[in-house]
XYZ file of N, CA and C in Angstrom:
459
model
N 55.813 -20.469 -3.117
C 54.702 -19.676 -3.240
C 53.924 -20.101 -4.241
N 52.694 -19.981 -4.131
C 51.189 -20.567 -5.000
C 50.714 -19.112 -5.226
N 50.219 -18.763 -6.694
C 49.804 -17.792 -7.267
C 48.904 -18.432 -8.128
N 47.808 -18.068 -8.619
C 47.085 -18.701 -9.118
C 45.593 -17.796 -9.606
N 44.949 -17.788 -10.798
C 43.819 -17.261 -11.083
C 42.358 -18.074 -10.726
N 41.501 -17.496 -9.807
C 40.413 -18.471 -9.515
C 39.447 -17.874 -10.026
N 37.855 -18.679 -10.159
C 36.946 -18.321 -10.399
C 36.227 -18.549 -9.179
N 35.749 -17.498 -8.814
C 35.172 -17.171 -7.301
C 33.306 -17.453 -7.338
N 33.157 -18.024 -6.651
C 31.390 -18.717 -6.629
C 30.543 -17.647 -5.973
N 30.889 -16.555 -5.371
C 29.550 -15.415 -4.767
C 29.345 -15.898 -3.800
N 30.173 -16.897 -2.547
C 29.310 -16.931 -1.639
C 30.126 -16.080 -0.892
N 30.016 -15.000 -0.172
C 30.791 -13.773 0.031
C 30.526 -14.074 1.672
N 31.369 -13.818 2.958
C 30.933 -13.688 4.232
C 31.857 -12.596 4.450
N 31.434 -11.914 5.504
C 31.868 -10.573 6.390
C 32.405 -11.473 7.712
N 33.554 -11.182 8.199
C 33.567 -11.334 9.492
C 34.661 -10.285 10.363
N 34.646 -9.722 11.468
C 35.474 -8.972 12.136
C 35.942 -8.078 11.037
N 35.364 -7.490 10.153
C 35.354 -6.399 9.058
C 36.609 -6.494 8.176
N 36.695 -8.165 7.606
C 37.143 -8.669 6.877
C 36.173 -9.652 5.844
N 36.218 -9.319 4.597
C 35.318 -10.628 3.777
C 36.342 -11.765 3.052
N 35.960 -12.740 3.055
C 36.017 -14.191 2.576
C 35.234 -14.640 1.822
N 36.181 -15.188 0.956
C 35.268 -15.757 -0.694
C 35.662 -17.042 -0.631
N 34.749 -18.087 -1.601
C 35.309 -18.977 -2.157
C 35.565 -19.249 -3.334
N 36.238 -20.179 -4.220
C 36.724 -20.394 -5.460
C 36.782 -21.006 -5.952
N 37.222 -21.796 -7.384
C 37.800 -22.947 -8.059
C 39.098 -22.588 -8.724
N 40.271 -23.315 -8.530
C 41.286 -22.793 -9.654
C 40.894 -23.814 -10.812
N 41.895 -23.376 -12.301
C 41.439 -23.958 -13.583
C 41.687 -25.418 -13.121
N 42.578 -25.701 -12.246
C 42.415 -27.466 -11.822
C 41.452 -28.093 -11.393
N 40.507 -27.282 -11.035
C 39.141 -27.050 -10.273
C 39.542 -27.470 -8.703
N 40.923 -27.272 -8.418
C 41.210 -26.859 -6.763
C 40.197 -26.134 -6.107
N 39.509 -26.432 -4.969
C 38.928 -25.714 -4.110
C 39.231 -24.580 -3.335
N 38.906 -23.689 -2.859
C 39.639 -22.535 -2.195
C 37.908 -22.242 -1.166
N 38.517 -22.537 -0.103
C 37.021 -21.898 0.964
C 37.493 -20.899 1.925
N 36.606 -19.658 2.542
C 37.209 -19.051 3.396
C 38.199 -18.314 3.123
N 38.202 -17.988 1.632
C 39.860 -17.097 1.360
C 39.595 -15.785 2.004
N 40.745 -15.077 2.587
C 40.439 -13.609 2.795
C 40.595 -13.096 1.893
N 39.899 -11.759 1.107
C 40.123 -11.227 0.572
C 40.161 -9.717 0.690
N 41.556 -9.323 0.004
C 42.202 -8.063 0.140
C 41.694 -6.859 -0.296
N 41.295 -5.626 -0.406
C 40.557 -4.690 -0.787
C 41.456 -3.529 -0.112
N 41.249 -2.331 -1.300
C 42.256 -0.915 -0.899
C 41.236 -0.498 0.036
N 42.025 0.148 0.790
C 41.368 1.627 1.881
C 40.150 2.241 1.154
N 39.330 2.779 1.931
C 38.316 3.506 1.331
C 37.161 2.530 0.156
N 37.021 1.007 0.134
C 36.559 0.858 -1.239
C 35.639 -0.742 -0.094
N 34.484 -0.552 -0.857
C 34.316 -2.283 -0.295
C 33.248 -2.851 -1.508
N 33.788 -4.030 -1.743
C 32.576 -4.702 -2.992
C 32.482 -6.090 -2.341
N 31.177 -6.690 -3.118
C 30.855 -8.220 -3.146
C 30.906 -8.926 -4.292
N 32.013 -9.268 -4.638
C 31.796 -10.090 -5.970
C 30.811 -11.132 -6.497
N 30.757 -11.233 -7.537
C 29.295 -12.455 -7.912
C 29.928 -13.373 -8.608
N 29.060 -14.384 -8.345
C 29.500 -15.860 -8.989
C 30.018 -15.346 -10.480
N 31.022 -15.800 -10.534
C 32.023 -16.076 -12.175
C 32.924 -14.662 -12.165
N 33.358 -14.198 -11.192
C 34.160 -13.320 -11.127
C 35.234 -13.862 -10.621
N 36.600 -13.227 -11.314
C 38.014 -13.428 -11.590
C 38.814 -12.833 -10.089
N 39.666 -13.501 -9.829
C 40.422 -13.232 -8.685
C 41.772 -13.816 -8.893
N 42.929 -13.296 -8.263
C 43.953 -13.917 -8.123
C 44.736 -14.215 -6.800
N 44.428 -15.415 -6.244
C 45.118 -16.455 -4.782
C 46.588 -15.795 -5.015
N 46.922 -15.901 -3.390
C 48.308 -15.932 -3.211
C 48.416 -16.801 -2.112
N 49.390 -17.818 -1.754
C 49.729 -18.082 -0.921
C 51.162 -18.300 -0.668
N 51.521 -17.359 0.055
C 53.336 -16.898 0.126
C 53.589 -18.210 0.500
N 53.419 -18.752 1.476
C 54.289 -20.032 1.771
C 53.967 -21.249 1.134
N 53.429 -21.302 -0.130
C 52.595 -22.432 0.016
C 51.607 -23.281 0.433
N 51.023 -22.752 1.539
C 49.901 -23.226 2.066
C 49.038 -22.620 1.923
N 47.989 -23.201 1.259
C 46.787 -22.516 1.087
C 46.105 -22.307 2.386
N 45.955 -22.795 3.527
C 45.653 -22.199 4.449
C 45.918 -20.595 5.277
N 46.792 -20.436 4.494
C 47.602 -19.035 4.574
C 47.425 -18.073 3.452
N 46.581 -18.539 2.594
C 46.423 -17.941 1.212
C 45.395 -16.280 1.309
N 45.481 -16.029 0.448
C 44.616 -14.714 0.047
C 44.130 -14.097 -1.159
N 43.623 -13.322 -1.267
C 42.799 -13.427 -2.572
C 42.777 -11.496 -3.006
N 43.065 -11.371 -4.155
C 43.175 -10.075 -4.378
C 42.086 -10.053 -5.905
N 41.280 -8.908 -6.149
C 40.490 -8.937 -7.192
C 38.757 -9.359 -7.127
N 38.325 -9.892 -8.111
C 37.204 -10.030 -7.840
C 36.313 -9.425 -8.963
N 36.753 -9.217 -10.332
C 36.021 -8.560 -11.054
C 35.551 -9.726 -12.243
N 34.258 -9.305 -12.740
C 33.534 -10.144 -13.304
C 33.787 -9.897 -14.703
N 34.112 -10.664 -15.698
C 34.534 -10.217 -17.672
C 33.244 -9.674 -17.922
N 32.327 -9.935 -17.665
C 31.020 -9.635 -18.156
C 30.290 -8.425 -17.810
N 30.748 -8.073 -16.973
C 29.936 -6.631 -16.190
C 30.881 -5.410 -16.688
N 32.156 -6.052 -16.385
C 33.101 -4.650 -16.887
C 33.070 -3.761 -17.491
N 32.645 -2.278 -17.368
C 32.186 -1.672 -18.233
C 33.291 -1.364 -19.606
N 33.025 -1.077 -20.888
C 33.974 -1.345 -21.691
C 34.465 0.073 -22.216
N 35.725 0.408 -22.894
C 36.030 1.614 -23.340
C 36.622 2.685 -22.205
N 36.586 2.036 -21.222
C 37.521 3.118 -20.204
C 38.630 3.583 -20.961
N 38.750 5.246 -20.648
C 40.006 5.570 -21.000
C 40.730 5.563 -20.441
N 42.204 5.523 -20.951
C 43.763 6.013 -20.000
C 43.436 6.867 -18.769
N 43.532 6.327 -17.912
C 43.686 7.471 -16.733
C 42.369 7.808 -16.112
N 41.076 7.134 -16.305
C 39.813 6.839 -15.751
C 39.428 6.093 -15.124
N 38.292 6.325 -14.267
C 37.945 5.282 -13.475
C 36.338 5.121 -13.375
N 35.680 3.687 -13.143
C 34.321 3.511 -12.938
C 34.308 2.708 -11.722
N 33.089 3.077 -11.202
C 32.376 1.706 -10.072
C 31.210 1.207 -10.506
N 31.080 0.183 -10.821
C 29.725 -0.138 -11.164
C 29.650 -1.686 -10.419
N 28.007 -1.890 -10.797
C 27.390 -3.171 -10.286
C 27.453 -4.014 -11.667
N 26.821 -5.366 -10.936
C 26.273 -6.365 -11.795
C 25.116 -5.948 -12.963
N 23.953 -5.082 -11.963
C 22.838 -4.163 -12.995
C 23.008 -3.461 -14.033
N 24.565 -2.935 -14.297
C 25.057 -2.113 -14.925
C 25.230 -0.417 -14.794
N 24.410 -0.342 -13.632
C 24.985 1.233 -12.939
C 26.221 1.267 -12.751
N 26.460 2.484 -13.081
C 27.910 2.729 -13.209
C 28.044 4.445 -12.847
N 29.240 4.367 -12.064
C 29.560 5.911 -12.104
C 30.889 6.310 -12.775
N 31.046 7.188 -13.608
C 32.705 6.679 -14.611
C 33.147 8.370 -14.299
N 34.236 8.404 -13.715
C 35.097 9.365 -14.001
C 36.164 9.425 -14.502
N 35.357 10.195 -15.830
C 35.915 10.515 -17.304
C 36.837 11.685 -17.329
N 38.031 11.995 -16.931
C 38.803 13.094 -17.046
C 38.137 14.248 -16.705
N 37.623 15.302 -17.313
C 36.606 16.561 -16.759
C 35.781 16.493 -16.570
N 34.524 15.298 -16.163
C 33.544 14.880 -15.874
C 33.202 13.750 -14.744
N 31.669 13.940 -14.574
C 31.255 12.384 -13.665
C 30.552 11.998 -14.144
N 30.056 10.870 -14.395
C 28.715 10.241 -15.628
C 28.472 9.243 -14.429
N 27.027 9.729 -14.088
C 26.248 8.823 -13.041
C 24.849 8.215 -13.951
N 25.073 6.680 -14.301
C 23.979 6.237 -15.519
C 23.267 5.205 -14.567
N 22.130 5.345 -14.211
C 21.349 4.484 -13.199
C 19.895 4.053 -13.801
N 20.267 2.864 -14.396
C 19.118 2.104 -15.466
C 18.464 3.214 -16.261
N 19.528 3.916 -17.132
C 19.351 4.555 -18.624
C 19.117 5.795 -18.271
N 19.178 6.370 -16.423
C 18.661 7.742 -16.156
C 20.225 8.145 -16.159
N 20.504 9.378 -16.921
C 22.186 10.007 -16.560
C 21.734 10.738 -16.138
N 23.097 11.383 -15.472
C 23.428 12.289 -14.638
C 24.885 12.686 -15.753
N 25.335 13.891 -15.869
C 26.502 13.940 -16.332
C 27.032 15.509 -15.580
N 28.150 16.022 -15.112
C 28.292 16.890 -14.288
C 29.889 17.220 -14.609
N 29.954 18.310 -14.742
C 31.266 18.906 -15.536
C 31.836 20.283 -14.642
N 32.745 20.208 -14.469
C 33.103 21.848 -13.665
C 32.201 22.998 -13.907
N 32.107 23.065 -15.489
C 31.423 24.241 -15.742
C 29.933 24.433 -16.279
N 29.391 22.981 -16.309
C 27.940 22.558 -16.770
C 27.595 21.323 -16.057
N 26.076 21.748 -15.647
C 25.457 20.206 -15.305
C 24.520 19.759 -15.943
N 24.530 18.839 -16.974
C 23.411 18.390 -17.991
C 22.406 16.836 -16.918
N 21.120 17.078 -16.669
C 20.624 16.291 -15.937
C 19.291 15.783 -17.076
N 19.577 14.512 -17.747
C 18.462 14.653 -18.820
C 17.250 13.401 -18.075
N 15.890 13.859 -18.439
C 14.910 12.880 -17.914
C 14.124 13.699 -17.015
N 13.122 13.165 -16.113
C 12.362 14.323 -15.147
C 13.280 14.048 -13.711
N 13.083 15.664 -12.849
C 13.837 15.577 -11.656
C 12.756 16.243 -11.091
N 12.584 15.065 -9.980
C 12.201 15.552 -8.648
C 12.502 16.152 -7.420
N 12.038 17.440 -7.222
C 13.087 18.334 -5.667
C 11.988 17.937 -4.973
N 12.224 17.458 -3.690
C 11.552 17.294 -2.820
C 11.791 18.298 -1.797
N 11.455 19.189 -1.186
C 11.744 20.592 -0.442
C 11.677 21.743 -1.089
N 12.754 22.640 -0.770
C 13.245 24.186 -1.253
C 13.960 23.852 -2.465
N 14.177 24.863 -3.318
C 15.038 24.713 -4.344
C 15.072 26.561 -4.235
N 16.384 26.845 -3.982
C 16.944 28.283 -3.683
C 18.178 27.995 -5.180
N 17.789 29.404 -6.142
C 18.825 29.627 -7.506
C 19.300 30.633 -7.197
N 20.906 30.829 -7.352
C 21.441 32.176 -7.113
C 21.630 32.076 -8.653
N 21.364 33.348 -9.332
C 21.409 33.099 -10.784
C 20.297 33.149 -11.533
N 20.154 33.422 -12.766
C 19.384 33.456 -13.699
C 18.717 31.940 -14.008
N 17.231 32.319 -14.490
C 16.678 30.937 -14.459
C 15.847 31.439 -16.207
N 16.487 29.867 -16.784
C 16.055 30.176 -18.579
C 15.258 28.903 -18.734
N 14.166 29.432 -19.365
C 13.694 27.917 -19.412
C 13.033 28.085 -20.578
N 13.202 26.792 -21.503
C 13.020 26.899 -22.851
C 11.453 26.297 -23.227
N 11.014 25.963 -21.943
C 9.906 25.158 -22.573
C 8.322 25.797 -21.506
N 7.410 24.972 -21.150
C 6.292 25.748 -20.970
C 6.510 25.476 -18.819
N 6.177 26.883 -18.323
C 6.265 26.633 -16.762
C 4.605 26.237 -16.156
N 4.607 25.253 -15.396
C 3.197 25.017 -15.064
C 3.405 25.409 -13.191
N 2.444 26.178 -13.169
C 2.355 26.217 -12.129
C 0.739 25.439 -11.423
N 0.967 24.407 -10.733
C -0.179 23.235 -10.535
C -0.897 24.103 -9.382
N -0.426 24.810 -8.396
C -1.000 25.603 -6.988
C -1.303 26.910 -7.439
N -1.326 27.353 -8.614
C -1.678 28.974 -8.857
C -1.573 30.081 -8.393
N 0.263 29.903 -8.060
C 0.866 30.556 -7.381
C 1.399 31.778 -8.206
N 1.112 31.616 -9.504
C 2.418 32.523 -10.111
C 1.763 33.592 -10.499
N 0.269 34.365 -9.638
C 0.332 35.250 -10.208
C 0.587 36.193 -8.712
N 0.948 35.448 -7.752
C 1.895 36.447 -6.399
C 3.017 36.401 -6.194
N 3.959 36.432 -7.646
C 5.215 36.987 -7.749
C 5.399 38.254 -8.304
N 6.318 38.390 -7.687
C 7.259 39.968 -7.795
C 8.339 39.863 -8.488
N 8.418 41.242 -9.221
C 9.835 41.100 -9.998
C 10.301 42.489 -9.357
């Protein structure tokens, strides 16, 4: 059996619903078109420099497959025990941090918890907004179409 860590070159191809990758081991052994195994319900495409584990059960590189493909320079730091993060190489991340979900995309963050959701920054809603409950505003309400005098209580 062969088992070794390889560095992927970022040349990923899809064929027949499966992904195939290329990479080199530390001894500079090259591997091409190696089947990359991913868990059900998850798909990703590793970038150049990502690390993976190559396994060839019969010692034959033609029958090898790869697990992993994480790039150490892009992995989010400080993930608590039991937590999960989905991330890309641009720093966008969705964190499942115990009792909350945090989505951070280009320094725009949405935090959702079971009891309260906090959205920082400008929010644009295209379409109708229905609110069941009270609306509390701590700032100015601006009606650019001049409809505020047409409402009733």
